[in-house]
Amino acid sequence: DQQVKQNSPSLSVQEGRISILNCDYTNSMFDYFLWYKKYPAEGPTFLISISSIKDKNEDGRFTVFLNKSAKHLSLHIVPSQPGDSAVYFCAASGSNFGNEKLTFGTGTRLTIIP
Amino acid sequence: GAVVSQHPSRVICKSGTSVKIECRSLDFQATTMFWYRQFPKQSLMLMATSNEGSKATYEQGVEKDKFLINHASLTLSTLTVTSAHPEDSSFYICSVRTGVHEQYFGPGTRLTVT
């Protein structure tokens, strides 16, 4: 049962344009969401997070939007740069779960075309 | 955040032998660490939660007698894969919990069992 889904396994975007990565979740108990960036053979790097009490959080080129009614979040990267090419994972956590485990999506491979 | 290291970065072992992977939190007193496994082109799957000074909590389907976890100090957790078999070949990643939801990840260990 995949509780966090990233339906696009891959995405290609022209350098300078906006990259939009999507993530859907099914568990209504999730109340905190994170995005991680991962290069091959490396651990994930934290990018940005959002609490369910907000619908938007911005940090530099990265903005995360949360639509609780749709159980959907998205990560916007603008402008996209070649160094952004990586696999992006969304992750969800719930404060009622005890040890606040992260449930990861399946990842989206983003390729920025120079 | 936290700086997390793992050792070794890659290891090859023969079937039936045991392998120990170390996860160190270099600049944060980690009460809780997590161990994940990632198969090629798949998501990160949580294996267990490692709590300093107490027994690890394993996820459903993870054999605790096969994947031994020791978290003897606030800076070190170890994962020992006992009697390794080729199907245990994977990318093992640890993380340090730094906040209610936030985790910072190590660079991972590539285990290949021949």
PDB file of C-alpha atoms in Angstrom:
ATOM      1  CA  ASP A   1       0.000   0.000   0.000  1.00  0.00           C
ATOM      2  CA  GLN A   2       1.823   3.072  -1.295  1.00  0.00           C
ATOM      3  CA  GLN A   3       0.650   5.891   0.950  1.00  0.00           C
ATOM      4  CA  VAL A   4       2.793   8.504  -0.774  1.00  0.00           C
ATOM      5  CA  LYS A   5       2.853   8.521  -4.550  1.00  0.00           C
ATOM      6  CA  GLN A   6       4.809  10.381  -7.149  1.00  0.00           C
ATOM      7  CA  ASN A   7       3.118   9.448 -10.382  1.00  0.00           C
ATOM      8  CA  SER A   8       5.728  10.896 -12.705  1.00  0.00           C
ATOM      9  CA  PRO A   9       8.864   8.762 -12.648  1.00  0.00           C
ATOM     10  CA  SER A  10      10.726  11.295 -14.761  1.00  0.00           C
ATOM     11  CA  LEU A  11      10.541  14.913 -15.881  1.00  0.00           C
ATOM     12  CA  SER A  12      12.651  16.952 -18.309  1.00  0.00           C
ATOM     13  CA  VAL A  13      12.723  20.731 -18.129  1.00  0.00           C
ATOM     14  CA  GLN A  14      14.634  23.363 -20.055  1.00  0.00           C
ATOM     15  CA  GLU A  15      17.191  25.321 -18.059  1.00  0.00           C
ATOM     16  CA  GLY A  16      15.719  28.562 -16.765  1.00  0.00           C
ATOM     17  CA  ARG A  17      12.140  27.297 -16.854  1.00  0.00           C
ATOM     18  CA  ILE A  18      10.008  26.186 -13.929  1.00  0.00           C
ATOM     19  CA  SER A  19      10.134  22.576 -12.731  1.00  0.00           C
ATOM     20  CA  ILE A  20       6.994  21.284 -11.038  1.00  0.00           C
ATOM     21  CA  LEU A  21       7.142  17.990  -9.185  1.00  0.00           C
ATOM     22  CA  ASN A  22       3.972  16.469  -7.811  1.00  0.00           C
ATOM     23  CA  CYS A  23       3.157  14.207  -4.911  1.00  0.00           C
ATOM     24  CA  ASP A  24      -0.092  12.675  -3.668  1.00  0.00           C
ATOM     25  CA  TYR A  25      -0.832  11.010  -0.370  1.00  0.00           C
ATOM     26  CA  THR A  26      -3.657   8.901   0.950  1.00  0.00           C
ATOM     27  CA  ASN A  27      -3.248   8.944   4.720  1.00  0.00           C
ATOM     28  CA  SER A  28      -5.158  11.865   6.228  1.00  0.00           C
ATOM     29  CA  MET A  29      -3.078  11.545   9.419  1.00  0.00           C
ATOM     30  CA  PHE A  30      -0.012  12.946   7.665  1.00  0.00           C
ATOM     31  CA  ASP A  31       0.518  16.521   8.794  1.00  0.00           C
ATOM     32  CA  TYR A  32       4.063  17.331   7.792  1.00  0.00           C
ATOM     33  CA  PHE A  33       5.679  17.002   4.399  1.00  0.00           C
ATOM     34  CA  LEU A  34       9.252  17.201   3.187  1.00  0.00           C
ATOM     35  CA  TRP A  35      11.087  17.196  -0.111  1.00  0.00           C
ATOM     36  CA  TYR A  36      14.483  15.574  -0.525  1.00  0.00           C
ATOM     37  CA  LYS A  37      16.916  15.615  -3.413  1.00  0.00           C
ATOM     38  CA  LYS A  38      19.055  12.580  -4.098  1.00  0.00           C
ATOM     39  CA  TYR A  39      22.010  11.926  -6.361  1.00  0.00           C
ATOM     40  CA  PRO A  40      22.973   8.340  -7.293  1.00  0.00           C
ATOM     41  CA  ALA A  41      24.875   6.463  -4.588  1.00  0.00           C
ATOM     42  CA  GLU A  42      24.352   9.285  -2.096  1.00  0.00           C
ATOM     43  CA  GLY A  43      21.948   9.885   0.756  1.00  0.00           C
ATOM     44  CA  PRO A  44      18.968  12.229   0.341  1.00  0.00           C
ATOM     45  CA  THR A  45      19.514  15.932   1.004  1.00  0.00           C
ATOM     46  CA  PHE A  46      16.767  17.912   2.700  1.00  0.00           C
ATOM     47  CA  LEU A  47      15.329  20.702   0.541  1.00  0.00           C
ATOM     48  CA  ILE A  48      12.184  22.165   2.035  1.00  0.00           C
ATOM     49  CA  SER A  49       9.264  21.200   4.227  1.00  0.00           C
ATOM     50  CA  ILE A  50       5.743  22.307   5.012  1.00  0.00           C
ATOM     51  CA  SER A  51       3.356  21.821   7.887  1.00  0.00           C
ATOM     52  CA  SER A  52      -0.295  21.099   7.261  1.00  0.00           C
ATOM     53  CA  ILE A  53      -1.244  24.388   8.898  1.00  0.00           C
ATOM     54  CA  LYS A  54       0.249  26.158   5.888  1.00  0.00           C
ATOM     55  CA  ASP A  55      -0.466  25.931   2.199  1.00  0.00           C
ATOM     56  CA  LYS A  56       2.792  27.390   0.934  1.00  0.00           C
ATOM     57  CA  ASN A  57       6.403  27.585   1.995  1.00  0.00           C
ATOM     58  CA  GLU A  58       9.146  29.284   0.045  1.00  0.00           C
ATOM     59  CA  ASP A  59      12.929  29.084   0.290  1.00  0.00           C
ATOM     60  CA  GLY A  60      14.901  30.721  -2.464  1.00  0.00           C
ATOM     61  CA  ARG A  61      14.217  28.984  -5.750  1.00  0.00           C
ATOM     62  CA  PHE A  62      12.128  26.299  -4.060  1.00  0.00           C
ATOM     63  CA  THR A  63       8.452  26.606  -3.161  1.00  0.00           C
ATOM     64  CA  VAL A  64       6.248  23.859  -1.832  1.00  0.00           C
ATOM     65  CA  PHE A  65       2.468  24.062  -2.129  1.00  0.00           C
ATOM     66  CA  LEU A  66       0.084  21.931  -0.102  1.00  0.00           C
ATOM     67  CA  ASN A  67      -3.551  21.253  -0.972  1.00  0.00           C
ATOM     68  CA  LYS A  68      -4.925  19.339   1.989  1.00  0.00           C
ATOM     69  CA  SER A  69      -8.384  18.772   0.549  1.00  0.00           C
ATOM     70  CA  ALA A  70      -6.845  17.132  -2.503  1.00  0.00           C
ATOM     71  CA  LYS A  71      -4.102  15.427  -0.479  1.00  0.00           C
ATOM     72  CA  HIS A  72      -1.630  16.835  -2.948  1.00  0.00           C
ATOM     73  CA  LEU A  73       1.622  18.725  -2.720  1.00  0.00           C
ATOM     74  CA  SER A  74       3.978  20.089  -5.295  1.00  0.00           C
ATOM     75  CA  LEU A  75       7.503  21.406  -5.423  1.00  0.00           C
ATOM     76  CA  HIS A  76       8.269  24.302  -7.730  1.00  0.00           C
ATOM     77  CA  ILE A  77      11.836  25.074  -8.722  1.00  0.00           C
ATOM     78  CA  VAL A  78      12.389  28.322 -10.560  1.00  0.00           C
ATOM     79  CA  PRO A  79      14.541  29.015 -12.400  1.00  0.00           C
ATOM     80  CA  SER A  80      15.706  25.456 -13.004  1.00  0.00           C
ATOM     81  CA  GLN A  81      19.462  24.942 -13.156  1.00  0.00           C
ATOM     82  CA  PRO A  82      21.558  22.021 -14.460  1.00  0.00           C
ATOM     83  CA  GLY A  83      22.618  21.202 -10.901  1.00  0.00           C
ATOM     84  CA  ASP A  84      18.992  20.513 -10.076  1.00  0.00           C
ATOM     85  CA  SER A  85      19.149  17.295 -12.097  1.00  0.00           C
ATOM     86  CA  ALA A  86      18.580  14.544  -9.538  1.00  0.00           C
ATOM     87  CA  VAL A  87      15.881  12.299  -8.121  1.00  0.00           C
ATOM     88  CA  TYR A  88      13.390  14.109  -5.912  1.00  0.00           C
ATOM     89  CA  PHE A  89      11.493  12.336  -3.165  1.00  0.00           C
ATOM     90  CA  CYS A  90       8.564  13.681  -1.242  1.00  0.00           C
ATOM     91  CA  ALA A  91       8.074  12.328   2.261  1.00  0.00           C
ATOM     92  CA  ALA A  92       5.248  12.542   4.747  1.00  0.00           C
ATOM     93  CA  SER A  93       5.077  12.302   8.505  1.00  0.00           C
ATOM     94  CA  GLY A  94       2.355  12.337  11.118  1.00  0.00           C
ATOM     95  CA  SER A  95       2.597  13.729  14.626  1.00  0.00           C
ATOM     96  CA  ASN A  96       0.354  11.016  15.963  1.00  0.00           C
ATOM     97  CA  PHE A  97       2.493   8.161  14.756  1.00  0.00           C
ATOM     98  CA  GLY A  98       4.755   8.076  17.791  1.00  0.00           C
ATOM     99  CA  ASN A  99       8.225   8.327  16.428  1.00  0.00           C
ATOM    100  CA  GLU A 100       7.370  10.545  13.470  1.00  0.00           C
ATOM    101  CA  LYS A 101       8.578   8.138  10.827  1.00  0.00           C
ATOM    102  CA  LEU A 102       8.921   9.365   7.272  1.00  0.00           C
ATOM    103  CA  THR A 103       7.040   7.642   4.484  1.00  0.00           C
ATOM    104  CA  PHE A 104       8.691   8.261   1.147  1.00  0.00           C
ATOM    105  CA  GLY A 105       7.254   8.484  -2.320  1.00  0.00           C
ATOM    106  CA  THR A 106       8.710   6.590  -5.237  1.00  0.00           C
ATOM    107  CA  GLY A 107      10.709   9.521  -6.563  1.00  0.00           C
ATOM    108  CA  THR A 108      10.794  11.615  -9.728  1.00  0.00           C
ATOM    109  CA  ARG A 109      13.957  11.894 -11.791  1.00  0.00           C
ATOM    110  CA  LEU A 110      14.348  15.502 -12.887  1.00  0.00           C
ATOM    111  CA  THR A 111      16.603  16.273 -15.830  1.00  0.00           C
ATOM    112  CA  ILE A 112      17.412  19.877 -16.619  1.00  0.00           C
ATOM    113  CA  ILE A 113      18.261  20.384 -20.265  1.00  0.00           C
ATOM    114  CA  PRO A 114      20.915  23.074 -20.858  1.00  0.00           C
TER     115      PRO A 114
ATOM    116  CA  GLY B   1      20.825  20.152  10.473  1.00  0.00           C
ATOM    117  CA  ALA B   2      23.264  17.385  11.148  1.00  0.00           C
ATOM    118  CA  VAL B   3      26.285  15.948   9.411  1.00  0.00           C
ATOM    119  CA  VAL B   4      26.003  12.186   9.119  1.00  0.00           C
ATOM    120  CA  SER B   5      28.668   9.780   7.950  1.00  0.00           C
ATOM    121  CA  GLN B   6      28.531   6.098   7.091  1.00  0.00           C
ATOM    122  CA  HIS B   7      31.273   3.524   6.880  1.00  0.00           C
ATOM    123  CA  PRO B   8      32.029   1.744   4.689  1.00  0.00           C
ATOM    124  CA  SER B   9      30.671   3.471   1.607  1.00  0.00           C
ATOM    125  CA  ARG B  10      30.646   0.185  -0.250  1.00  0.00           C
ATOM    126  CA  VAL B  11      31.331  -3.412   0.735  1.00  0.00           C
ATOM    127  CA  ILE B  12      31.389  -6.730  -1.050  1.00  0.00           C
ATOM    128  CA  CYS B  13      31.026  -9.879   0.990  1.00  0.00           C
ATOM    129  CA  LYS B  14      30.506 -13.548   0.416  1.00  0.00           C
ATOM    130  CA  SER B  15      27.199 -15.246   1.035  1.00  0.00           C
ATOM    131  CA  GLY B  16      26.890 -16.466   4.614  1.00  0.00           C
ATOM    132  CA  THR B  17      29.185 -13.864   6.157  1.00  0.00           C
ATOM    133  CA  SER B  18      28.185 -10.904   8.320  1.00  0.00           C
ATOM    134  CA  VAL B  19      28.736  -7.238   7.567  1.00  0.00           C
ATOM    135  CA  LYS B  20      28.663  -4.281   9.933  1.00  0.00           C
ATOM    136  CA  ILE B  21      27.734  -0.783   8.763  1.00  0.00           C
ATOM    137  CA  GLU B  22      28.424   2.235  10.966  1.00  0.00           C
ATOM    138  CA  CYS B  23      26.401   5.424  11.052  1.00  0.00           C
ATOM    139  CA  ARG B  24      27.885   8.409  12.874  1.00  0.00           C
ATOM    140  CA  SER B  25      26.303  11.723  13.768  1.00  0.00           C
ATOM    141  CA  LEU B  26      29.265  14.095  13.657  1.00  0.00           C
ATOM    142  CA  ASP B  27      27.754  17.251  15.113  1.00  0.00           C
ATOM    143  CA  PHE B  28      24.453  16.308  16.724  1.00  0.00           C
ATOM    144  CA  GLN B  29      23.544  14.241  19.751  1.00  0.00           C
ATOM    145  CA  ALA B  30      21.269  11.710  18.105  1.00  0.00           C
ATOM    146  CA  THR B  31      18.794  10.057  20.403  1.00  0.00           C
ATOM    147  CA  THR B  32      17.022   8.550  17.431  1.00  0.00           C
ATOM    148  CA  MET B  33      18.457   7.257  14.190  1.00  0.00           C
ATOM    149  CA  PHE B  34      16.732   5.429  11.376  1.00  0.00           C
ATOM    150  CA  TRP B  35      17.919   2.739   8.978  1.00  0.00           C
ATOM    151  CA  TYR B  36      16.561   2.563   5.437  1.00  0.00           C
ATOM    152  CA  ARG B  37      17.111   0.317   2.469  1.00  0.00           C
ATOM    153  CA  GLN B  38      16.757   1.318  -1.147  1.00  0.00           C
ATOM    154  CA  PHE B  39      16.583  -1.115  -4.039  1.00  0.00           C
ATOM    155  CA  PRO B  40      17.416   0.146  -7.550  1.00  0.00           C
ATOM    156  CA  LYS B  41      14.888   2.638  -8.874  1.00  0.00           C
ATOM    157  CA  GLN B  42      12.704   2.227  -5.804  1.00  0.00           C
ATOM    158  CA  SER B  43      11.844   4.342  -2.831  1.00  0.00           C
ATOM    159  CA  LEU B  44      13.550   4.393   0.534  1.00  0.00           C
ATOM    160  CA  MET B  45      12.011   1.799   2.791  1.00  0.00           C
ATOM    161  CA  LEU B  46      12.308   2.218   6.525  1.00  0.00           C
ATOM    162  CA  MET B  47      13.796  -0.855   8.159  1.00  0.00           C
ATOM    163  CA  ALA B  48      14.035   0.146  11.790  1.00  0.00           C
ATOM    164  CA  THR B  49      14.169   2.952  14.306  1.00  0.00           C
ATOM    165  CA  SER B  50      17.275   2.969  16.448  1.00  0.00           C
ATOM    166  CA  ASN B  51      16.983   4.521  19.917  1.00  0.00           C
ATOM    167  CA  GLU B  52      20.047   5.258  22.008  1.00  0.00           C
ATOM    168  CA  GLY B  53      20.328   2.907  24.940  1.00  0.00           C
ATOM    169  CA  SER B  54      17.346   0.766  24.055  1.00  0.00           C
ATOM    170  CA  LYS B  55      16.254  -1.885  21.597  1.00  0.00           C
ATOM    171  CA  ALA B  56      15.539  -0.948  18.026  1.00  0.00           C
ATOM    172  CA  THR B  57      12.001  -0.951  16.679  1.00  0.00           C
ATOM    173  CA  TYR B  58      11.706  -2.900  13.444  1.00  0.00           C
ATOM    174  CA  GLU B  59       9.196  -2.360  10.669  1.00  0.00           C
ATOM    175  CA  GLN B  60       6.854  -5.135   9.695  1.00  0.00           C
ATOM    176  CA  GLY B  61       8.571  -7.720   7.553  1.00  0.00           C
ATOM    177  CA  VAL B  62      12.110  -6.855   8.657  1.00  0.00           C
ATOM    178  CA  GLU B  63      13.861  -9.712  10.442  1.00  0.00           C
ATOM    179  CA  LYS B  64      15.367  -8.386  13.653  1.00  0.00           C
ATOM    180  CA  ASP B  65      17.653 -11.395  14.034  1.00  0.00           C
ATOM    181  CA  LYS B  66      19.070 -10.817  10.585  1.00  0.00           C
ATOM    182  CA  PHE B  67      19.504  -7.057  10.786  1.00  0.00           C
ATOM    183  CA  LEU B  68      21.045  -6.359  14.166  1.00  0.00           C
ATOM    184  CA  ILE B  69      21.000  -2.735  15.268  1.00  0.00           C
ATOM    185  CA  ASN B  70      23.019  -1.295  18.125  1.00  0.00           C
ATOM    186  CA  HIS B  71      22.781   2.338  19.215  1.00  0.00           C
ATOM    187  CA  ALA B  72      25.190   2.439  22.118  1.00  0.00           C
ATOM    188  CA  SER B  73      25.969   6.161  22.076  1.00  0.00           C
ATOM    189  CA  LEU B  74      24.441   9.433  20.936  1.00  0.00           C
ATOM    190  CA  THR B  75      26.768   9.543  17.958  1.00  0.00           C
ATOM    191  CA  LEU B  76      26.916   5.970  16.708  1.00  0.00           C
ATOM    192  CA  SER B  77      24.456   3.387  15.464  1.00  0.00           C
ATOM    193  CA  THR B  78      25.498   0.169  13.759  1.00  0.00           C
ATOM    194  CA  LEU B  79      23.617  -2.177  11.460  1.00  0.00           C
ATOM    195  CA  THR B  80      24.929  -5.727  11.155  1.00  0.00           C
ATOM    196  CA  VAL B  81      23.623  -7.861   8.336  1.00  0.00           C
ATOM    197  CA  THR B  82      24.065 -11.406   9.575  1.00  0.00           C
ATOM    198  CA  SER B  83      24.463 -14.420   7.298  1.00  0.00           C
ATOM    199  CA  ALA B  84      24.124 -12.198   4.265  1.00  0.00           C
ATOM    200  CA  HIS B  85      22.625 -13.555   1.072  1.00  0.00           C
ATOM    201  CA  PRO B  86      22.545 -12.087  -2.447  1.00  0.00           C
ATOM    202  CA  GLU B  87      19.005 -10.810  -1.914  1.00  0.00           C
ATOM    203  CA  ASP B  88      20.365  -8.582   0.879  1.00  0.00           C
ATOM    204  CA  SER B  89      22.368  -6.670  -1.708  1.00  0.00           C
ATOM    205  CA  SER B  90      21.067  -3.126  -1.548  1.00  0.00           C
ATOM    206  CA  PHE B  91      21.843   0.470  -0.685  1.00  0.00           C
ATOM    207  CA  TYR B  92      21.578   1.012   3.074  1.00  0.00           C
ATOM    208  CA  ILE B  93      21.090   4.551   4.366  1.00  0.00           C
ATOM    209  CA  CYS B  94      20.914   5.841   7.910  1.00  0.00           C
ATOM    210  CA  SER B  95      19.450   9.093   9.118  1.00  0.00           C
ATOM    211  CA  VAL B  96      19.560  11.209  12.253  1.00  0.00           C
ATOM    212  CA  ARG B  97      16.388  12.662  13.666  1.00  0.00           C
ATOM    213  CA  THR B  98      16.999  16.328  14.471  1.00  0.00           C
ATOM    214  CA  GLY B  99      13.470  17.551  15.089  1.00  0.00           C
ATOM    215  CA  VAL B 100       9.924  16.343  15.381  1.00  0.00           C
ATOM    216  CA  HIS B 101       9.825  15.457  11.706  1.00  0.00           C
ATOM    217  CA  GLU B 102      13.234  16.368  10.297  1.00  0.00           C
ATOM    218  CA  GLN B 103      15.861  13.804   9.431  1.00  0.00           C
ATOM    219  CA  TYR B 104      19.304  14.231   7.961  1.00  0.00           C
ATOM    220  CA  PHE B 105      20.745  11.366   5.989  1.00  0.00           C
ATOM    221  CA  GLY B 106      24.108   9.727   5.655  1.00  0.00           C
ATOM    222  CA  PRO B 107      25.707   9.098   2.265  1.00  0.00           C
ATOM    223  CA  GLY B 108      24.677   5.440   2.196  1.00  0.00           C
ATOM    224  CA  THR B 109      26.458   2.098   1.988  1.00  0.00           C
ATOM    225  CA  ARG B 110      26.301  -0.098  -1.068  1.00  0.00           C
ATOM    226  CA  LEU B 111      26.279  -3.766  -0.006  1.00  0.00           C
ATOM    227  CA  THR B 112      26.918  -6.451  -2.584  1.00  0.00           C
ATOM    228  CA  VAL B 113      26.685 -10.078  -1.515  1.00  0.00           C
ATOM    229  CA  THR B 114      28.265 -12.575  -3.898  1.00  0.00           C
TER     230      THR B 114
END
